């Protein structure tokens, strides 16, 4: 990783590499902007690299960039290419095959909400320490829900691949199937509980590479679509609106759910729509920039189950 | 405890279309409740939050004179896409709007007393300047100020505000008024100056001694006017500017209109050039 | 005073006759202040809550007044929240946060009658912090795990009992004549002092902020701002979870010819916060917006009020989606280099 980034900067192939460096807290890495070969030596990659750096591409219109992407991140970049938001020749994609990202909140749950003061990434997982405890956790126990059935750990698009390709996992929508099987009242109660937590800080929207509208519908004042106060119904309206806007585009990177400071379970909505796109239309977003987008194509053979008798 | 967020109901009593393109209207508001009228007082340069219930509020400098206690006037430019200004422009005489204020510091009348006053205005930023001029011209106040000179410019003749009043002022012998336009066509029948405000100012060469200057206008006018004033010897302590910022509360609490540690709504909107030079240039 | 832990539930239940009681609660991996469950005596004593108790005095969304348009004008009605409240178990850092809100909302030319009403009706019972975390830096900002500023009572966990320090008349009135309390002895206060020493010993080394204000006075145009904000994604997690951030928006919720004027939290991180209707924005990019956040807390607030408006609770550090650590930012600013 460091070598690759260093070379790109030294040879002036790019003038900025956006990757990850160790953060200031255990369990945390942070987006890092390397402009010199020396800075490139601070780059790291591991299962704690939870941000999707493709978001930052949209901010830099002048620099030639090197960008570190995991498998899912690469797919979101493909969607941006498909939607003409990014010029391919402006970015040198440093792909990293990914075996899954650790969900900090699951780790916190396993240590019963105590503070983790030290963490060490190992081959099989992670060792966490705090006052009076040390715990060896296998990666699979604390994987993000999106990673458990990830088929595209190896980026679908890259200029440089750092590391060995990884095996595709078996598609796993078990969480969504189980949720679909619940009676409507229980599903409603679950969403009410999750949506009540939302503080409308818009971290989910702001970290999402595919949320690039110049004016988000929640910010519009003419008309003002929803109340500015974080009432459960308005929060739900925001998240539903966002999810539907991402339908057929969301690549299940899970960055929004990890960014949420209050832990709203956003992937229930996003993954339901991903699963529907797959089940109904056989569609998976972000595999090929030439692929037409799901909601802008019409096929007479599309299933119309949503229409009564369809 | 007075509730600073609760607007006074005000009835639109008169609407004057100020400019040929109808983008500027002056709203004359009367108090719905008599007690509000008794309590309301302000100084020129202060502003109020004027709101259409259900649409929103926006800050506008008070354009009428404080000597007229029966009504409060605001001249409003219809901002393309602006929620509040559009709604105001659609309102009719008789409609009830909300008004909170007055807010801000206003012009430092105490310090300005006994001095000559030079007023430089551009475009539709002339509103609080009109309030100031009418205040100074009032028979109770005129003797407290020295020579009054006004240079007021607009892009074209049709865009000058308060045309009737300007004509009256031109008849007076206790003030010198220069009107100028950037451009005009023969059809305008314009007989005044042609030229941008900084150029007119340079040619007029008003004396700087014992003079307060008040400058309100579009950013580009201000940018080119300030060097001319400096060249003419006006000190930054006596050059006054009135700033515009996005505001909500009007009382220095909601946090968006600050420039450095000063809140434009509470500590301004009037600042001397000397004060502004101490603040970050974030406006 | 002293109260046995076994008597706490009874004491809290007793308060319910007159007050609504709010306690820190953790459930489903999420913690915030919520109403007490009568009879349970439960309150979360672990890490500080994810969401601060700020919203109990300054709600995320509140109605300021309602209006009804009539043919002859408008009818206005104000809404004040006059619930009498006890906030139980709040941390000294969060209590100190209220003191900052007090300055902004009640010590200026205009009194914020909505905030003031809630503040007058609220009693703050603090719980001393025995186990500060690695993200706590209250001692760098003049606070401490046993700090009493803003509190009416401070409770200290002595194992089987709590020692209770009475700090203000409102606190005294709350426990006066209550049979659950007995006078504390010198040994109890000695134990409190020892626990305080222990808690202070667990605090991370104090961040030396003595040169910070002077640096900020000088570095407005410094290149440090070009880099320090770079990973910020412009969300409001830090501002909304901050006990001292007070910025807000006013808007209407309309239903036909009537509606509500509501006040909601707003954030300097959002571009719309300062965007003029004309399209001009004095803080056009993340750089200016992040600089505003830092400048407001550590320079402008100092100029207006003589103190930095940060209590060192660490929430913005823990919950930032991109680990933009304010301690790190302040260190870089003091050092005057971008890293």
Short mmCIF file of C-alpha atoms in Angstrom, two decimals, chain C residues 19-209:
data_model
loop_
_atom_site.label_atom_id
_atom_site.label_comp_id
_atom_site.label_asym_id
_atom_site.label_seq_id
_atom_site.Cartn_x
_atom_site.Cartn_y
_atom_site.Cartn_z
CA UNK C 19 -41.27 16.39 39.03
CA UNK C 20 -40.66 14.51 35.83
CA UNK C 21 -37.40 12.65 36.46
CA UNK C 22 -34.91 11.96 33.66
CA UNK C 23 -32.09 9.46 33.96
CA UNK C 24 -29.29 8.24 31.68
CA UNK C 25 -30.28 4.98 30.02
CA UNK C 26 -28.50 2.56 27.73
CA UNK C 27 -30.43 0.15 25.53
CA UNK C 28 -29.73 -1.55 22.24
CA UNK C 29 -26.24 -0.11 22.22
CA UNK C 30 -27.49 3.43 22.47
CA UNK C 31 -27.55 5.78 25.44
CA UNK C 32 -29.49 8.97 26.18
CA UNK C 33 -31.55 10.65 28.91
CA UNK C 34 -35.07 9.28 29.22
CA UNK C 35 -37.86 9.35 31.83
CA UNK C 36 -37.34 7.24 34.94
CA UNK C 37 -39.07 3.88 35.17
CA UNK C 38 -40.96 4.17 38.45
CA UNK C 39 -39.99 1.56 40.99
CA UNK C 40 -36.83 0.50 39.20
CA UNK C 41 -34.24 2.94 40.49
CA UNK C 42 -32.43 2.19 37.24
CA UNK C 43 -29.97 4.60 35.71
CA UNK C 44 -26.98 3.91 33.46
CA UNK C 45 -23.72 4.39 35.27
CA UNK C 46 -21.29 3.38 32.54
CA UNK C 47 -19.79 5.67 29.96
CA UNK C 48 -21.29 9.09 29.44
CA UNK C 49 -24.42 9.00 27.28
CA UNK C 50 -24.06 9.20 23.52
CA UNK C 51 -26.54 12.04 23.40
CA UNK C 52 -26.02 14.78 25.98
CA UNK C 53 -28.90 15.97 28.17
CA UNK C 54 -28.81 19.31 26.31
CA UNK C 55 -32.16 18.69 24.63
CA UNK C 56 -33.97 18.66 27.97
CA UNK C 57 -33.32 22.39 28.28
CA UNK C 58 -32.78 23.25 24.63
CA UNK C 59 -34.83 20.74 22.62
CA UNK C 60 -33.79 19.63 19.17
CA UNK C 61 -37.17 20.87 17.99
CA UNK C 62 -39.66 23.06 19.87
CA UNK C 63 -42.69 25.15 19.09
CA UNK C 64 -42.19 28.84 19.81
CA UNK C 65 -45.69 29.92 18.91
CA UNK C 66 -48.66 28.91 16.84
CA UNK C 67 -50.48 31.22 14.46
CA UNK C 68 -53.90 31.17 12.91
CA UNK C 69 -54.68 33.51 10.05
CA UNK C 70 -58.09 35.12 10.30
CA UNK C 71 -59.91 37.43 7.98
CA UNK C 72 -59.13 40.35 10.29
CA UNK C 73 -55.53 39.48 11.09
CA UNK C 74 -53.68 36.80 12.92
CA UNK C 75 -54.01 35.02 16.24
CA UNK C 76 -50.75 34.16 17.97
CA UNK C 77 -50.29 31.79 20.86
CA UNK C 78 -47.07 31.03 22.69
CA UNK C 79 -46.10 27.62 23.98
CA UNK C 80 -43.95 27.26 27.06
CA UNK C 81 -42.77 23.97 28.43
CA UNK C 82 -43.29 24.38 32.17
CA UNK C 83 -42.74 20.79 33.23
CA UNK C 84 -40.86 20.64 36.52
CA UNK C 85 -37.87 18.38 36.01
CA UNK C 86 -35.12 16.63 37.81
CA UNK C 87 -32.19 15.52 35.71
CA UNK C 88 -30.60 12.77 37.70
CA UNK C 89 -27.15 11.31 37.23
CA UNK C 90 -25.72 13.87 34.90
CA UNK C 91 -21.96 14.23 34.54
CA UNK C 92 -20.15 17.33 35.70
CA UNK C 93 -19.09 18.03 32.11
CA UNK C 94 -22.69 18.05 30.92
CA UNK C 95 -23.77 20.26 33.83
CA UNK C 96 -21.01 22.69 32.93
CA UNK C 97 -22.36 22.61 29.37
CA UNK C 98 -25.62 24.09 30.66
CA UNK C 99 -23.66 26.99 32.13
CA UNK C 100 -22.50 27.85 28.61
CA UNK C 101 -26.04 27.71 27.29
CA UNK C 102 -27.08 29.92 30.24
CA UNK C 103 -24.68 32.61 29.08
CA UNK C 104 -25.96 32.63 25.52
CA UNK C 105 -29.66 32.32 26.26
CA UNK C 106 -30.10 34.25 29.48
CA UNK C 107 -27.28 36.71 29.98
CA UNK C 108 -27.69 38.90 26.93
CA UNK C 109 -29.87 41.92 26.15
CA UNK C 110 -32.71 39.57 25.29
CA UNK C 111 -33.76 36.71 27.53
CA UNK C 112 -34.67 33.51 25.80
CA UNK C 113 -37.90 32.94 27.66
CA UNK C 114 -38.27 29.35 26.41
CA UNK C 115 -34.87 28.27 27.68
CA UNK C 116 -35.20 30.32 30.84
CA UNK C 117 -38.54 28.75 31.71
CA UNK C 118 -37.11 25.25 31.43
CA UNK C 119 -33.95 26.19 33.25
CA UNK C 120 -35.87 27.67 36.18
CA UNK C 121 -37.97 24.53 36.46
CA UNK C 122 -35.06 22.08 36.33
CA UNK C 123 -33.01 20.65 39.17
CA UNK C 124 -29.66 19.14 38.22
CA UNK C 125 -28.39 16.19 40.22
CA UNK C 126 -24.89 15.29 39.20
CA UNK C 127 -23.05 12.05 39.56
CA UNK C 128 -19.31 12.32 40.06
CA UNK C 129 -17.30 10.62 37.38
CA UNK C 130 -15.22 7.85 38.93
CA UNK C 131 -13.83 6.38 35.75
CA UNK C 132 -13.02 9.03 33.15
CA UNK C 133 -12.36 7.57 29.71
CA UNK C 134 -9.41 8.17 27.42
CA UNK C 135 -11.45 10.66 25.40
CA UNK C 136 -12.35 12.76 28.44
CA UNK C 137 -10.41 16.02 28.63
CA UNK C 138 -12.49 18.12 30.99
CA UNK C 139 -9.47 18.96 33.13
CA UNK C 140 -7.90 20.66 30.10
CA UNK C 141 -10.82 23.07 30.08
CA UNK C 142 -11.09 23.99 33.71
CA UNK C 143 -13.50 21.22 34.65
CA UNK C 144 -13.04 17.99 36.51
CA UNK C 145 -14.70 14.65 37.19
CA UNK C 146 -16.04 15.98 40.52
CA UNK C 147 -16.73 19.51 39.28
CA UNK C 148 -19.84 21.17 40.68
CA UNK C 149 -20.47 24.10 38.33
CA UNK C 150 -24.12 24.30 37.38
CA UNK C 151 -25.20 21.46 39.66
CA UNK C 152 -27.70 21.61 42.50
CA UNK C 153 -26.51 18.36 44.08
CA UNK C 154 -23.49 16.19 43.42
CA UNK C 155 -23.70 12.50 44.28
CA UNK C 156 -20.57 10.42 44.75
CA UNK C 157 -20.73 6.64 44.58
CA UNK C 158 -19.15 5.21 47.75
CA UNK C 159 -19.96 1.58 46.98
CA UNK C 160 -23.06 0.77 49.03
CA UNK C 161 -24.00 4.41 49.54
CA UNK C 162 -23.83 7.79 47.87
CA UNK C 163 -22.33 10.87 49.48
CA UNK C 164 -24.42 13.88 48.51
CA UNK C 165 -23.00 17.38 48.31
CA UNK C 166 -25.60 20.09 48.55
CA UNK C 167 -24.64 22.91 46.19
CA UNK C 168 -27.65 25.13 45.69
CA UNK C 169 -31.00 25.90 47.34
CA UNK C 170 -32.85 24.00 44.61
CA UNK C 171 -30.88 20.91 45.52
CA UNK C 172 -31.34 21.44 49.23
CA UNK C 173 -35.09 21.76 48.84
CA UNK C 174 -35.20 18.47 46.99
CA UNK C 175 -33.75 16.37 49.82
CA UNK C 176 -34.89 18.43 52.81
CA UNK C 177 -36.85 16.34 55.23
CA UNK C 178 -36.49 13.23 53.09
CA UNK C 179 -35.97 10.25 55.42
CA UNK C 180 -33.61 8.50 52.95
CA UNK C 181 -30.83 10.97 53.79
CA UNK C 182 -28.65 11.00 56.85
CA UNK C 183 -25.77 13.37 57.60
CA UNK C 184 -22.38 12.34 56.25
CA UNK C 185 -19.37 11.95 58.53
CA UNK C 186 -15.82 13.14 58.05
CA UNK C 187 -14.82 9.62 56.96
CA UNK C 188 -17.32 9.84 54.12
CA UNK C 189 -15.87 13.12 52.86
CA UNK C 190 -12.40 11.66 53.19
CA UNK C 191 -13.54 8.77 50.97
CA UNK C 192 -14.93 11.30 48.48
CA UNK C 193 -11.61 13.13 48.37
CA UNK C 194 -9.77 9.86 47.76
CA UNK C 195 -12.11 8.89 44.96
CA UNK C 196 -11.67 12.31 43.39
CA UNK C 197 -7.90 11.90 43.53
CA UNK C 198 -8.28 8.49 41.92
CA UNK C 199 -10.49 9.83 39.14
CA UNK C 200 -8.10 12.69 38.46
CA UNK C 201 -5.29 10.17 38.31
CA UNK C 202 -7.12 8.32 35.54
CA UNK C 203 -7.53 11.44 33.40
CA UNK C 204 -5.39 11.71 30.31
CA UNK C 205 -2.58 14.25 30.66
CA UNK C 206 -3.88 17.80 30.51
CA UNK C 207 -3.80 19.32 27.06
CA UNK C 208 -1.98 22.62 27.40
CA UNK C 209 -4.33 25.12 25.79
#
